[in-house]
Amino acid sequence: MAHTDIEYKPLFTGAYTEDSPAESTGDDVFPAQRLVGIKPVIFWIVVVVYSTVTIFLAGALYENYRYECPKSSPRETLLYSPAQEAVVYEPKSFVLGHSKGQAKTIFGAEPSAEVDEAWNDLYNVFAVSQIPAAQAKLLPNKTLRVPGDTGNYIIGLSVFHELHCLDVIRKALNPDHYADPATGDIGNIVKADLPIHLNHCVDMVRQALMCAADITPLIWQWHEDVQKARAAPDVVHTCRNYDNIVQWAKAHRMKHHFDDTVHIEDDTIVVRMF
């Protein structure tokens, strides 16, 4: 059965034809011109949605990185140190050496002239440094001018003091080797002062360890020979390169004797308040 009353209309033609009505009715398909006007709106909606999703994902990734990835050098939280320029981080395996058969370093060996020299080379010769006034002004605490060399100020890096303290403890643990047979003195520490000096050193090392707060995970491994789980002796840590710090200290080594009986008035350096 034929239907002669059906009218077919073109879909989205590019232009009106001569037979097209001047005004479209509500039943008409949208003309091409109206579609062209809608396209920019759709484009900008897509751009806004895409940008919002991208920003949200970037923010989520940043938060994940901020909480899960350690900062290798959180300079925004550091107090000023002129030796900061020498800080370089490196992976380094620790040597425990606390069990029979494990490797030991020379610093954990029995007392000898060679061991003493190794400890001395760690800190003793360059433990005191000098810095110019421009750097001294940036210190969080006020320090003193060097008598006879008033253009420079005296400082010492904490790590060298802490190593000195550990060395004193090491010697006190071996009094038969290090104590003077006549006086009982160890080095330049008189016997009567040893208890208070050792207590000071133990607490200094404690504070230094807590300040550094090494968060390297220690691990346990199974040892077939003894059928036991033991702490691994060679875990890799993230360390500051000590040789770089030593090179800085040698380059800034005190060139004048520091006479601690001389007082120099100095109003150019003020205490920084935090």
mmCIF file of C-alpha atoms in Angstrom:
data_model
loop_
_atom_site.group_PDB
_atom_site.id
_atom_site.type_symbol
_atom_site.label_atom_id
_atom_site.label_comp_id
_atom_site.label_asym_id
_atom_site.label_seq_id
_atom_site.Cartn_x
_atom_site.Cartn_y
_atom_site.Cartn_z
ATOM 1 C CA MET A 1 0.000 0.000 0.000
ATOM 2 C CA ALA A 2 1.614 3.331 -1.065
ATOM 3 C CA HIS A 3 1.663 6.376 1.183
ATOM 4 C CA THR A 4 1.674 9.557 -0.891
ATOM 5 C CA ASP A 5 1.281 11.986 2.062
ATOM 6 C CA ILE A 6 4.790 11.407 3.511
ATOM 7 C CA GLU A 7 7.204 14.364 3.149
ATOM 8 C CA TYR A 8 10.959 13.708 3.239
ATOM 9 C CA LYS A 9 13.347 16.424 4.398
ATOM 10 C CA PRO A 10 17.183 16.609 4.030
ATOM 11 C CA LEU A 11 19.232 16.049 7.241
ATOM 12 C CA PHE A 12 21.518 18.940 8.268
ATOM 13 C CA THR A 13 22.137 20.390 4.839
ATOM 14 C CA GLY A 14 24.886 22.943 4.506
ATOM 15 C CA ALA A 15 22.567 25.671 3.250
ATOM 16 C CA TYR A 16 18.979 26.447 2.546
ATOM 17 C CA THR A 17 17.576 25.610 -0.838
ATOM 18 C CA GLU A 18 15.245 27.837 -2.763
ATOM 19 C CA ASP A 19 12.367 25.600 -1.720
ATOM 20 C CA SER A 20 13.224 25.827 1.974
ATOM 21 C CA PRO A 21 10.669 27.663 4.084
ATOM 22 C CA ALA A 22 11.664 31.062 5.380
ATOM 23 C CA GLU A 23 10.940 29.992 8.959
ATOM 24 C CA SER A 24 11.320 26.500 10.328
ATOM 25 C CA THR A 25 8.587 24.982 12.414
ATOM 26 C CA GLY A 26 8.951 23.186 15.723
ATOM 27 C CA ASP A 27 8.978 19.856 13.892
ATOM 28 C CA ASP A 28 11.920 20.806 11.659
ATOM 29 C CA VAL A 29 15.367 19.292 12.089
ATOM 30 C CA PHE A 30 17.949 21.865 13.373
ATOM 31 C CA PRO A 31 19.482 23.686 10.458
ATOM 32 C CA ALA A 32 23.269 23.569 9.925
ATOM 33 C CA GLN A 33 23.710 27.182 10.935
ATOM 34 C CA ARG A 34 22.302 26.506 14.397
ATOM 35 C CA LEU A 35 24.616 23.459 14.818
ATOM 36 C CA VAL A 36 27.629 25.577 13.962
ATOM 37 C CA GLY A 37 26.706 27.919 16.806
ATOM 38 C CA ILE A 38 26.538 25.006 19.271
ATOM 39 C CA LYS A 39 29.968 23.511 18.441
ATOM 40 C CA PRO A 40 32.086 26.148 20.296
ATOM 41 C CA VAL A 41 29.968 25.626 23.423
ATOM 42 C CA ILE A 42 30.579 21.879 23.340
ATOM 43 C CA PHE A 43 34.311 22.463 22.721
ATOM 44 C CA TRP A 44 34.706 24.694 25.781
ATOM 45 C CA ILE A 45 32.689 22.317 27.963
ATOM 46 C CA VAL A 46 35.109 19.526 26.980
ATOM 47 C CA VAL A 47 38.124 21.771 27.669
ATOM 48 C CA VAL A 48 36.848 22.729 31.132
ATOM 49 C CA VAL A 49 36.051 19.120 32.084
ATOM 50 C CA TYR A 50 39.403 17.875 30.786
ATOM 51 C CA SER A 51 41.307 20.625 32.616
ATOM 52 C CA THR A 52 39.460 19.967 35.883
ATOM 53 C CA VAL A 53 40.204 16.241 35.719
ATOM 54 C CA THR A 54 43.865 16.912 34.872
ATOM 55 C CA ILE A 55 44.303 19.347 37.775
ATOM 56 C CA PHE A 56 42.609 16.917 40.172
ATOM 57 C CA LEU A 57 44.859 14.041 39.100
ATOM 58 C CA ALA A 58 47.973 16.215 39.301
ATOM 59 C CA GLY A 59 46.998 17.287 42.821
ATOM 60 C CA ALA A 60 46.409 13.688 43.866
ATOM 61 C CA LEU A 61 49.799 12.622 42.483
ATOM 62 C CA TYR A 62 51.526 15.510 44.267
ATOM 63 C CA GLU A 63 49.931 14.590 47.608
ATOM 64 C CA ASN A 64 50.974 10.980 47.119
ATOM 65 C CA TYR A 65 54.546 12.081 46.331
ATOM 66 C CA ARG A 66 54.645 14.539 49.233
ATOM 67 C CA TYR A 67 53.711 11.922 51.800
ATOM 68 C CA GLU A 68 55.436 8.858 50.366
ATOM 69 C CA CYS A 69 58.667 10.181 48.817
ATOM 70 C CA PRO A 70 61.391 11.581 51.093
ATOM 71 C CA LYS A 71 62.900 14.923 50.289
ATOM 72 C CA SER A 72 66.603 14.517 49.590
ATOM 73 C CA SER A 73 67.352 18.049 50.701
ATOM 74 C CA PRO A 74 64.513 19.882 52.524
ATOM 75 C CA ARG A 75 66.275 23.223 52.363
ATOM 76 C CA GLU A 76 63.170 25.170 53.341
ATOM 77 C CA THR A 77 63.383 23.681 56.856
ATOM 78 C CA LEU A 78 67.146 23.903 57.352
ATOM 79 C CA LEU A 79 68.912 26.375 59.574
ATOM 80 C CA TYR A 80 71.789 28.030 57.786
ATOM 81 C CA SER A 81 75.180 26.319 57.716
ATOM 82 C CA PRO A 82 78.083 27.560 55.612
ATOM 83 C CA ALA A 83 78.978 23.912 54.972
ATOM 84 C CA GLN A 84 75.641 23.212 53.271
ATOM 85 C CA GLU A 85 77.404 23.665 49.940
ATOM 86 C CA ALA A 86 79.487 20.555 50.684
ATOM 87 C CA VAL A 87 76.515 18.261 51.321
ATOM 88 C CA VAL A 88 76.212 15.475 48.774
ATOM 89 C CA TYR A 89 74.067 12.395 49.374
ATOM 90 C CA GLU A 90 75.198 8.880 48.527
ATOM 91 C CA PRO A 91 74.127 5.273 49.213
ATOM 92 C CA LYS A 92 76.407 3.545 51.690
ATOM 93 C CA SER A 93 76.348 0.082 53.251
ATOM 94 C CA PHE A 94 76.867 -0.079 57.010
ATOM 95 C CA VAL A 95 79.246 -2.606 58.529
ATOM 96 C CA LEU A 96 77.845 -4.042 61.764
ATOM 97 C CA GLY A 97 80.713 -6.354 62.696
ATOM 98 C CA HIS A 98 79.098 -7.405 65.980
ATOM 99 C CA SER A 99 79.145 -11.157 65.369
ATOM 100 C CA LYS A 100 81.998 -13.588 65.082
ATOM 101 C CA GLY A 101 83.233 -13.869 61.535
ATOM 102 C CA GLN A 102 81.666 -10.590 60.371
ATOM 103 C CA ALA A 103 83.843 -7.954 58.772
ATOM 104 C CA LYS A 104 84.891 -5.024 60.964
ATOM 105 C CA THR A 105 86.192 -1.571 60.142
ATOM 106 C CA ILE A 106 89.392 -0.229 61.612
ATOM 107 C CA PHE A 107 87.347 2.038 63.891
ATOM 108 C CA GLY A 108 85.958 -0.977 65.720
ATOM 109 C CA ALA A 109 89.257 -2.805 66.020
ATOM 110 C CA GLU A 110 91.287 -3.337 69.173
ATOM 111 C CA PRO A 111 93.400 -0.359 70.354
ATOM 112 C CA SER A 112 96.595 0.257 68.419
ATOM 113 C CA ALA A 113 98.608 3.133 66.995
ATOM 114 C CA GLU A 114 97.013 2.495 63.595
ATOM 115 C CA VAL A 115 93.500 2.633 65.051
ATOM 116 C CA ASP A 116 94.280 5.837 66.966
ATOM 117 C CA GLU A 117 95.590 7.462 63.795
ATOM 118 C CA ALA A 118 92.442 6.489 61.886
ATOM 119 C CA TRP A 119 90.226 8.092 64.551
ATOM 120 C CA ASN A 120 92.420 11.177 64.704
ATOM 121 C CA ASP A 121 92.184 11.615 60.931
ATOM 122 C CA LEU A 122 88.378 11.642 61.143
ATOM 123 C CA TYR A 123 88.117 14.987 62.889
ATOM 124 C CA ASN A 124 90.989 16.209 65.036
ATOM 125 C CA VAL A 125 93.147 18.266 62.683
ATOM 126 C CA PHE A 126 90.363 20.342 61.081
ATOM 127 C CA ALA A 127 87.684 20.380 63.782
ATOM 128 C CA VAL A 128 87.712 24.195 64.110
ATOM 129 C CA SER A 129 86.893 26.418 61.126
ATOM 130 C CA GLN A 130 86.745 30.101 60.290
ATOM 131 C CA ILE A 131 84.135 31.905 58.215
ATOM 132 C CA PRO A 132 83.829 35.534 57.061
ATOM 133 C CA ALA A 133 81.457 38.050 58.608
ATOM 134 C CA ALA A 134 78.981 37.770 55.721
ATOM 135 C CA GLN A 135 78.417 34.107 56.578
ATOM 136 C CA ALA A 136 78.573 34.635 60.339
ATOM 137 C CA LYS A 137 75.623 37.032 60.045
ATOM 138 C CA LEU A 138 73.508 34.189 58.637
ATOM 139 C CA LEU A 139 74.129 31.809 61.538
ATOM 140 C CA PRO A 140 71.140 31.065 63.785
ATOM 141 C CA ASN A 141 73.410 31.686 66.809
ATOM 142 C CA LYS A 142 75.990 34.395 67.353
ATOM 143 C CA THR A 143 79.654 33.370 67.340
ATOM 144 C CA LEU A 144 82.922 35.216 68.099
ATOM 145 C CA ARG A 145 85.546 36.978 66.068
ATOM 146 C CA VAL A 146 88.971 35.377 65.843
ATOM 147 C CA PRO A 147 91.515 37.409 67.874
ATOM 148 C CA GLY A 148 94.243 38.593 65.544
ATOM 149 C CA ASP A 149 92.075 37.910 62.508
ATOM 150 C CA THR A 150 89.002 40.025 63.118
ATOM 151 C CA GLY A 151 87.701 39.573 59.580
ATOM 152 C CA ASN A 152 86.822 35.971 60.416
ATOM 153 C CA TYR A 153 84.634 34.204 62.948
ATOM 154 C CA ILE A 154 85.114 30.851 64.671
ATOM 155 C CA ILE A 155 82.843 27.851 64.183
ATOM 156 C CA GLY A 156 83.106 24.072 64.400
ATOM 157 C CA LEU A 157 80.871 21.569 62.624
ATOM 158 C CA SER A 158 78.864 19.472 65.073
ATOM 159 C CA VAL A 159 79.844 16.198 63.443
ATOM 160 C CA PHE A 160 83.458 16.684 64.536
ATOM 161 C CA HIS A 161 82.462 17.313 68.141
ATOM 162 C CA GLU A 162 80.289 14.213 68.094
ATOM 163 C CA LEU A 163 83.138 12.108 66.693
ATOM 164 C CA HIS A 164 85.432 13.495 69.402
ATOM 165 C CA CYS A 165 82.907 12.390 72.018
ATOM 166 C CA LEU A 166 82.639 8.921 70.542
ATOM 167 C CA ASP A 167 86.433 8.681 70.504
ATOM 168 C CA VAL A 168 86.576 9.616 74.204
ATOM 169 C CA ILE A 169 84.035 6.886 74.990
ATOM 170 C CA ARG A 170 86.086 4.411 72.957
ATOM 171 C CA LYS A 171 89.222 5.223 74.931
ATOM 172 C CA ALA A 172 87.398 5.074 78.263
ATOM 173 C CA LEU A 173 86.265 1.546 77.378
ATOM 174 C CA ASN A 174 89.934 0.578 77.117
ATOM 175 C CA PRO A 175 91.514 2.186 80.222
ATOM 176 C CA ASP A 176 94.365 -0.330 80.348
ATOM 177 C CA HIS A 177 95.582 1.009 77.018
ATOM 178 C CA TYR A 178 94.694 4.715 77.230
ATOM 179 C CA ALA A 179 94.706 5.716 80.914
ATOM 180 C CA ASP A 180 97.901 7.236 82.240
ATOM 181 C CA PRO A 181 99.374 4.688 84.697
ATOM 182 C CA ALA A 182 100.312 7.403 87.202
ATOM 183 C CA THR A 183 97.320 9.759 87.063
ATOM 184 C CA GLY A 184 94.533 7.789 85.420
ATOM 185 C CA ASP A 185 93.978 10.636 82.967
ATOM 186 C CA ILE A 186 92.835 9.797 79.437
ATOM 187 C CA GLY A 187 94.305 12.201 76.940
ATOM 188 C CA ASN A 188 93.686 15.732 78.145
ATOM 189 C CA ILE A 189 90.799 14.660 80.392
ATOM 190 C CA VAL A 190 91.838 14.324 84.022
ATOM 191 C CA LYS A 191 90.611 11.297 85.920
ATOM 192 C CA ALA A 192 88.365 13.329 88.228
ATOM 193 C CA ASP A 193 86.563 14.849 85.227
ATOM 194 C CA LEU A 194 86.081 11.605 83.340
ATOM 195 C CA PRO A 195 82.610 10.685 84.709
ATOM 196 C CA ILE A 196 81.024 14.048 83.869
ATOM 197 C CA HIS A 197 82.825 14.231 80.511
ATOM 198 C CA LEU A 198 81.720 10.729 79.562
ATOM 199 C CA ASN A 199 78.126 11.439 80.579
ATOM 200 C CA HIS A 200 78.250 14.576 78.452
ATOM 201 C CA CYS A 201 79.608 12.603 75.494
ATOM 202 C CA VAL A 202 77.044 9.818 75.771
ATOM 203 C CA ASP A 203 74.245 12.382 75.779
ATOM 204 C CA MET A 204 75.782 14.310 72.873
ATOM 205 C CA VAL A 205 75.892 11.154 70.763
ATOM 206 C CA ARG A 206 72.300 10.374 71.784
ATOM 207 C CA GLN A 207 71.116 13.816 70.714
ATOM 208 C CA ALA A 208 73.024 13.595 67.443
ATOM 209 C CA LEU A 209 71.490 10.213 66.625
ATOM 210 C CA MET A 210 67.991 11.450 67.403
ATOM 211 C CA CYS A 211 68.572 14.638 65.438
ATOM 212 C CA ALA A 212 69.701 12.730 62.359
ATOM 213 C CA ALA A 213 66.985 10.077 62.957
ATOM 214 C CA ASP A 214 68.120 7.623 60.303
ATOM 215 C CA ILE A 215 64.936 5.935 59.048
ATOM 216 C CA THR A 216 66.642 3.332 56.868
ATOM 217 C CA PRO A 217 64.725 0.053 57.311
ATOM 218 C CA LEU A 218 66.841 -2.702 58.855
ATOM 219 C CA ILE A 219 66.045 -6.175 57.573
ATOM 220 C CA TRP A 220 66.325 -9.747 58.868
ATOM 221 C CA GLN A 221 67.604 -12.686 56.842
ATOM 222 C CA TRP A 222 67.620 -16.417 57.411
ATOM 223 C CA HIS A 223 71.019 -18.030 58.065
ATOM 224 C CA GLU A 224 71.138 -21.689 57.251
ATOM 225 C CA ASP A 225 74.407 -22.268 59.118
ATOM 226 C CA VAL A 226 72.890 -21.398 62.504
ATOM 227 C CA GLN A 227 69.228 -21.965 61.612
ATOM 228 C CA LYS A 228 68.293 -18.520 62.867
ATOM 229 C CA ALA A 229 67.006 -15.209 61.539
ATOM 230 C CA ARG A 230 69.472 -12.383 62.071
ATOM 231 C CA ALA A 231 69.691 -8.717 61.231
ATOM 232 C CA ALA A 232 71.423 -8.159 57.903
ATOM 233 C CA PRO A 233 74.911 -6.669 58.398
ATOM 234 C CA ASP A 234 75.156 -4.662 55.177
ATOM 235 C CA VAL A 235 71.970 -2.608 54.785
ATOM 236 C CA VAL A 236 72.340 0.365 52.417
ATOM 237 C CA HIS A 237 71.681 3.805 53.945
ATOM 238 C CA THR A 238 71.335 7.270 52.433
ATOM 239 C CA CYS A 239 74.326 9.163 53.777
ATOM 240 C CA ARG A 240 75.994 12.512 53.442
ATOM 241 C CA ASN A 241 79.354 12.103 51.782
ATOM 242 C CA TYR A 242 81.748 12.565 54.694
ATOM 243 C CA ASP A 243 84.790 13.213 52.504
ATOM 244 C CA ASN A 244 83.048 16.262 51.019
ATOM 245 C CA ILE A 245 82.453 17.656 54.514
ATOM 246 C CA VAL A 246 86.114 17.063 55.404
ATOM 247 C CA GLN A 247 87.276 18.863 52.252
ATOM 248 C CA TRP A 248 85.120 21.852 53.202
ATOM 249 C CA ALA A 249 86.533 21.858 56.733
ATOM 250 C CA LYS A 250 90.116 21.652 55.476
ATOM 251 C CA ALA A 251 89.503 24.563 53.105
ATOM 252 C CA HIS A 252 88.125 26.641 56.027
ATOM 253 C CA ARG A 253 90.544 25.443 58.678
ATOM 254 C CA MET A 254 91.387 27.989 61.394
ATOM 255 C CA LYS A 255 94.636 29.713 60.450
ATOM 256 C CA HIS A 256 95.171 31.589 63.721
ATOM 257 C CA HIS A 257 95.356 30.306 67.261
ATOM 258 C CA PHE A 258 92.085 31.068 69.005
ATOM 259 C CA ASP A 259 92.964 32.801 72.259
ATOM 260 C CA ASP A 260 89.944 32.183 74.455
ATOM 261 C CA THR A 261 91.170 34.725 77.021
ATOM 262 C CA VAL A 262 90.697 37.652 74.617
ATOM 263 C CA HIS A 263 87.278 39.299 74.379
ATOM 264 C CA ILE A 264 86.442 41.387 71.324
ATOM 265 C CA GLU A 265 83.357 43.619 71.411
ATOM 266 C CA ASP A 266 81.315 42.929 68.307
ATOM 267 C CA ASP A 267 78.011 44.592 67.477
ATOM 268 C CA THR A 268 77.988 43.647 63.802
ATOM 269 C CA ILE A 269 76.551 40.176 64.433
ATOM 270 C CA VAL A 270 73.211 39.861 66.208
ATOM 271 C CA VAL A 271 71.401 36.848 67.568
ATOM 272 C CA ARG A 272 68.747 35.568 65.150
ATOM 273 C CA MET A 273 65.447 34.731 66.816
ATOM 274 C CA PHE A 274 63.339 31.794 65.606
#
